[in-house]
PDB file of C-alpha atoms in Angstrom:
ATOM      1  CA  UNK A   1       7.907   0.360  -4.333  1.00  0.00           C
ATOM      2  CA  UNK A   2       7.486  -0.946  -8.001  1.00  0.00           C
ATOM      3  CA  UNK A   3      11.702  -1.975  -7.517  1.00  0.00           C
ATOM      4  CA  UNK A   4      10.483  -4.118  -4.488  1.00  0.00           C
ATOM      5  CA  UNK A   5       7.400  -5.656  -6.630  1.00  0.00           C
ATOM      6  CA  UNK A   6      10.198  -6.719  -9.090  1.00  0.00           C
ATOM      7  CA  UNK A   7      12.944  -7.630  -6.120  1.00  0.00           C
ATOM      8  CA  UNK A   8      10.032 -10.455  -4.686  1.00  0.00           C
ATOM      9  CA  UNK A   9       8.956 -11.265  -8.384  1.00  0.00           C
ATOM     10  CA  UNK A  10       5.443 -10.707  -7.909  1.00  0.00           C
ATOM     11  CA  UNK A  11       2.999 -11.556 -10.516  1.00  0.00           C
ATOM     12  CA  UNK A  12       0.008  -9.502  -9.238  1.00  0.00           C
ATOM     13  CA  UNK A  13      -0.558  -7.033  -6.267  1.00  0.00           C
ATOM     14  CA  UNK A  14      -2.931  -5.300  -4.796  1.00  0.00           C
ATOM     15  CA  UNK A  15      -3.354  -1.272  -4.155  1.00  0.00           C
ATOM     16  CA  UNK A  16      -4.436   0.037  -1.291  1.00  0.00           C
ATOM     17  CA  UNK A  17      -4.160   4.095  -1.546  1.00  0.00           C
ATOM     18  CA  UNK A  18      -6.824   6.972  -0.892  1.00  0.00           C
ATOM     19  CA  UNK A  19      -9.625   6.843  -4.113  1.00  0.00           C
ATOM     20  CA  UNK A  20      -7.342  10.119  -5.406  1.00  0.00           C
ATOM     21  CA  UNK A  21      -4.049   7.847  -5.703  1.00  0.00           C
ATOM     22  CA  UNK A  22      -6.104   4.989  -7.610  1.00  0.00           C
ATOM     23  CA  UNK A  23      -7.900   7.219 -10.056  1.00  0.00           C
ATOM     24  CA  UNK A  24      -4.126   9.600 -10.947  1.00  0.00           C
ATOM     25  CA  UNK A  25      -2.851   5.287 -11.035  1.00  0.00           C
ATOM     26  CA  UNK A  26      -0.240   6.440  -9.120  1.00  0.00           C
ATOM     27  CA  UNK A  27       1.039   3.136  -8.664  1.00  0.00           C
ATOM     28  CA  UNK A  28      -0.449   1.457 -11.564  1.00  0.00           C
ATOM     29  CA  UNK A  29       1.233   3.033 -14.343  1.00  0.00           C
ATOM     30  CA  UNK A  30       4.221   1.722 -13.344  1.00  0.00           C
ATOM     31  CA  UNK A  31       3.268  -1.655 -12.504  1.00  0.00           C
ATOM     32  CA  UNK A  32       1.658  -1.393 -16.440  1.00  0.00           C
ATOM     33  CA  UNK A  33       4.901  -0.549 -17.858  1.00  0.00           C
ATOM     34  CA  UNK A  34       6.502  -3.377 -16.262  1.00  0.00           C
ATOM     35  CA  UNK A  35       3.833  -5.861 -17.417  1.00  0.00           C
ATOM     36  CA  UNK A  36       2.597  -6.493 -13.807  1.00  0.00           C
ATOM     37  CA  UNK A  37      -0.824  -7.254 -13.027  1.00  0.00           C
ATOM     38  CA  UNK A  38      -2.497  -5.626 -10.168  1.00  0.00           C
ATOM     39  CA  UNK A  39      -5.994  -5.467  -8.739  1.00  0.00           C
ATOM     40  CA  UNK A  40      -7.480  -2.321  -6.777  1.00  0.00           C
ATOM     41  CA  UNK A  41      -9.865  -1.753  -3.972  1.00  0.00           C
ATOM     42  CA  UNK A  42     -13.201  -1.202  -5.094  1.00  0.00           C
ATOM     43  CA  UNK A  43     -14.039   2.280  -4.951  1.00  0.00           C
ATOM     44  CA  UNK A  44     -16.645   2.158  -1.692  1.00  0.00           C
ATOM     45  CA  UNK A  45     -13.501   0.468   0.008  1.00  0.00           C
ATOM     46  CA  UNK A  46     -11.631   3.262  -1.286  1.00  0.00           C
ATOM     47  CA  UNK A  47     -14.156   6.436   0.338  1.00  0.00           C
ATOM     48  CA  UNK A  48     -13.939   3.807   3.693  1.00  0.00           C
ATOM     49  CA  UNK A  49     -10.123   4.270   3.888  1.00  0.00           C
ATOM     50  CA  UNK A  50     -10.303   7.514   2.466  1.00  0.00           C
ATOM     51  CA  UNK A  51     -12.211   8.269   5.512  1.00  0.00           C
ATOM     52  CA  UNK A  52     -10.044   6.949   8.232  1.00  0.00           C
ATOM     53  CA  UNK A  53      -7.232   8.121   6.732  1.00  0.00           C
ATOM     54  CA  UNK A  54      -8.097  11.705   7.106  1.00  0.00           C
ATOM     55  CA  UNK A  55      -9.276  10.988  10.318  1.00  0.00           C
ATOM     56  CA  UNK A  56      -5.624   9.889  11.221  1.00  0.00           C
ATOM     57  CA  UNK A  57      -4.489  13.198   9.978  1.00  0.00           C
ATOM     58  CA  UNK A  58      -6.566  15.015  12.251  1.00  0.00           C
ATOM     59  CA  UNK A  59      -4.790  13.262  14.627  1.00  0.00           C
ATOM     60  CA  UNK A  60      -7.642  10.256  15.792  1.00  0.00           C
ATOM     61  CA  UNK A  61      -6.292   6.924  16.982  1.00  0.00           C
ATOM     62  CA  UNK A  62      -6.036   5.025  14.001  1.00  0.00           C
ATOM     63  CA  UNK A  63      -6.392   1.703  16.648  1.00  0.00           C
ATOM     64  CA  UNK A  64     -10.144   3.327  16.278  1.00  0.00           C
ATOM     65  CA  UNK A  65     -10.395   3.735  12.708  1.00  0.00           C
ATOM     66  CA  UNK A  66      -8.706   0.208  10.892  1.00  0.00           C
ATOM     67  CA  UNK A  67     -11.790  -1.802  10.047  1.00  0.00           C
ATOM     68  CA  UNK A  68     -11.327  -0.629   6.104  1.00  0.00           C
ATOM     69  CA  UNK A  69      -7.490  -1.239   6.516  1.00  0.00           C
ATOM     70  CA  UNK A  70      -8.465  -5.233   7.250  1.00  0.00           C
ATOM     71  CA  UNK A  71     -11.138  -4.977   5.414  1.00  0.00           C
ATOM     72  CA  UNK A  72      -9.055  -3.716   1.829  1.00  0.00           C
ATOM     73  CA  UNK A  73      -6.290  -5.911   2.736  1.00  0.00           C
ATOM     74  CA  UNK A  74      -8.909  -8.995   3.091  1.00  0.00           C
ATOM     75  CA  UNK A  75     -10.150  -8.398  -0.423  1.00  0.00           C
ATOM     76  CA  UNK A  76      -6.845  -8.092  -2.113  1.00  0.00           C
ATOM     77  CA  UNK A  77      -5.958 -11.446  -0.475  1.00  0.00           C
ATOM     78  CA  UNK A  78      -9.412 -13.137  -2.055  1.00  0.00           C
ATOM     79  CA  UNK A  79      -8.225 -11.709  -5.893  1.00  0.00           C
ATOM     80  CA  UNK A  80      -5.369 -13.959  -5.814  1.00  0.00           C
ATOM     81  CA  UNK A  81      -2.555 -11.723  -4.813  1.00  0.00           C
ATOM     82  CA  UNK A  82       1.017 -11.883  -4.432  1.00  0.00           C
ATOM     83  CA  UNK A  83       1.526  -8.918  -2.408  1.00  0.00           C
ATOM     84  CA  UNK A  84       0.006  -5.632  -1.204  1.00  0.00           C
ATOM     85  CA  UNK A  85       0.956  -2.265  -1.660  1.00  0.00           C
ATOM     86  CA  UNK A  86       0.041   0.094   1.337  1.00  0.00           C
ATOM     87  CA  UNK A  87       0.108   3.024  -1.096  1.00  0.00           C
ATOM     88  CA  UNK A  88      -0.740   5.211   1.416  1.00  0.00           C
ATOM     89  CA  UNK A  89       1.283   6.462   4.893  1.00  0.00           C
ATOM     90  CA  UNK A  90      -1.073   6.466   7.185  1.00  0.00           C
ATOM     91  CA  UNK A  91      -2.955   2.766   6.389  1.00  0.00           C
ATOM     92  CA  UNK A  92       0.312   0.719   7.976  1.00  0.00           C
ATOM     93  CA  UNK A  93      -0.693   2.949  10.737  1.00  0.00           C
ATOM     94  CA  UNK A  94      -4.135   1.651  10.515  1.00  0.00           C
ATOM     95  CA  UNK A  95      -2.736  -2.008  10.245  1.00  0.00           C
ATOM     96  CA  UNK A  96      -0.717  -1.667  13.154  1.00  0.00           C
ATOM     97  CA  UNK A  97       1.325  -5.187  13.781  1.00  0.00           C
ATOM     98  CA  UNK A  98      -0.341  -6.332  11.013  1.00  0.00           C
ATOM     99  CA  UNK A  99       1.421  -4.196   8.681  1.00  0.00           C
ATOM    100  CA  UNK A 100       4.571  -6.350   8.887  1.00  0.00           C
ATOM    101  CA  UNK A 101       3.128  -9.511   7.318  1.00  0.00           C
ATOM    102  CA  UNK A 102       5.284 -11.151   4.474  1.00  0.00           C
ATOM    103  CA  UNK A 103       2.761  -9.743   1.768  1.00  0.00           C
ATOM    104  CA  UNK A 104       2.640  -6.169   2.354  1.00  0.00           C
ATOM    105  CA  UNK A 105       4.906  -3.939   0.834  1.00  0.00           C
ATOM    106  CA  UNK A 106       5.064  -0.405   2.798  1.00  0.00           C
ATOM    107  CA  UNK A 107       6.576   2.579   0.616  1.00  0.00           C
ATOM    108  CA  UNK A 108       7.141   4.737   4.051  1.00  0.00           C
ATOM    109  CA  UNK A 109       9.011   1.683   5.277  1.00  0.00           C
ATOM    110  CA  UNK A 110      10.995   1.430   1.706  1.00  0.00           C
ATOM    111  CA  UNK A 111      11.418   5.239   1.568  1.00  0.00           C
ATOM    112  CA  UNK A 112      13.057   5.521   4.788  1.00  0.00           C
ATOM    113  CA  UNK A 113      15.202   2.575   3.921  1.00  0.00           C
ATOM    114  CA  UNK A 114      16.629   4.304   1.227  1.00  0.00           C
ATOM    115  CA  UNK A 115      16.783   7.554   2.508  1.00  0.00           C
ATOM    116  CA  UNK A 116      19.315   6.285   5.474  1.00  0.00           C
ATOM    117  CA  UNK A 117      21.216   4.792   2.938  1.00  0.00           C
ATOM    118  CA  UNK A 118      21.650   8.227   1.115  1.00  0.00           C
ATOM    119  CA  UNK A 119      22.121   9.592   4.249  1.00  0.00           C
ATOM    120  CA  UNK A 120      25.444   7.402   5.131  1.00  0.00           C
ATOM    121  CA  UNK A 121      26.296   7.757   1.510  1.00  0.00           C
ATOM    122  CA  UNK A 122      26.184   3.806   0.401  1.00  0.00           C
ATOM    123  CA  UNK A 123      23.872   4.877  -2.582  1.00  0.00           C
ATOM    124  CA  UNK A 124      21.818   7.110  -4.256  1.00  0.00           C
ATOM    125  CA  UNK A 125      18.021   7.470  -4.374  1.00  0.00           C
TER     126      UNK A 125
END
């Protein structure tokens, strides 16, 4: 994820993760060491995704549930950024379509990319 930040040579990006992500700075510290500037969701935008995103792990529709999904991604977008990190598996699943706009940068997506590429041996992880 932080390769991709560099790759589109981002100057700030939002976080989107689960309030336990954002306070371990998961994806912070690296964007730190790297001298990127990021903002984060506030933390009662946080508890609202935490929220739907364990409801989408109990299996509910998360068509139901993605009002703090738009709502996070909204904010982000008002702080000036560059991009957004969905730093968490289920919110592009919360998104939906929306997920696939220019600014968003999903790990999952990124993960799996690289994973078939291990898998038909053209690199490493």
């Amino acid at each position: 994820t932080v390769k991709e930040v560099r790759e589109r040579r981002l100057k700030k990006v939002g976080i989107i993760a689960i309030g336990l992500s954002l306070k371990d700075k998961l994806f912070q510290r690296p964007l730190d060491e790297l001298g990127i500037k990021y903002e984060v969701i506030p933390e009662d935008l946080a508890n609202s995704i935490d929220k739907s995103v364990f409801r989408v792990m109990e299996g509910e529709d998360p068509r139901r549930l993605k009002k703090p999904a738009i709502d996070a991604v909204k904010y982000l977008r008002g702080r000036n950024t560059d991009g957004i990190i969905l730093g968490c598996t289920e919110v592009p699943l919360l998104l939906g379509n929306k997920a696939e706009e220019k600014d968003l940068i999903n790990p999952s997506h990124l993960l799996a990319e690289a994973a078939v590429r291990v898998a038909i041996g053209q690199r490493k992880l």
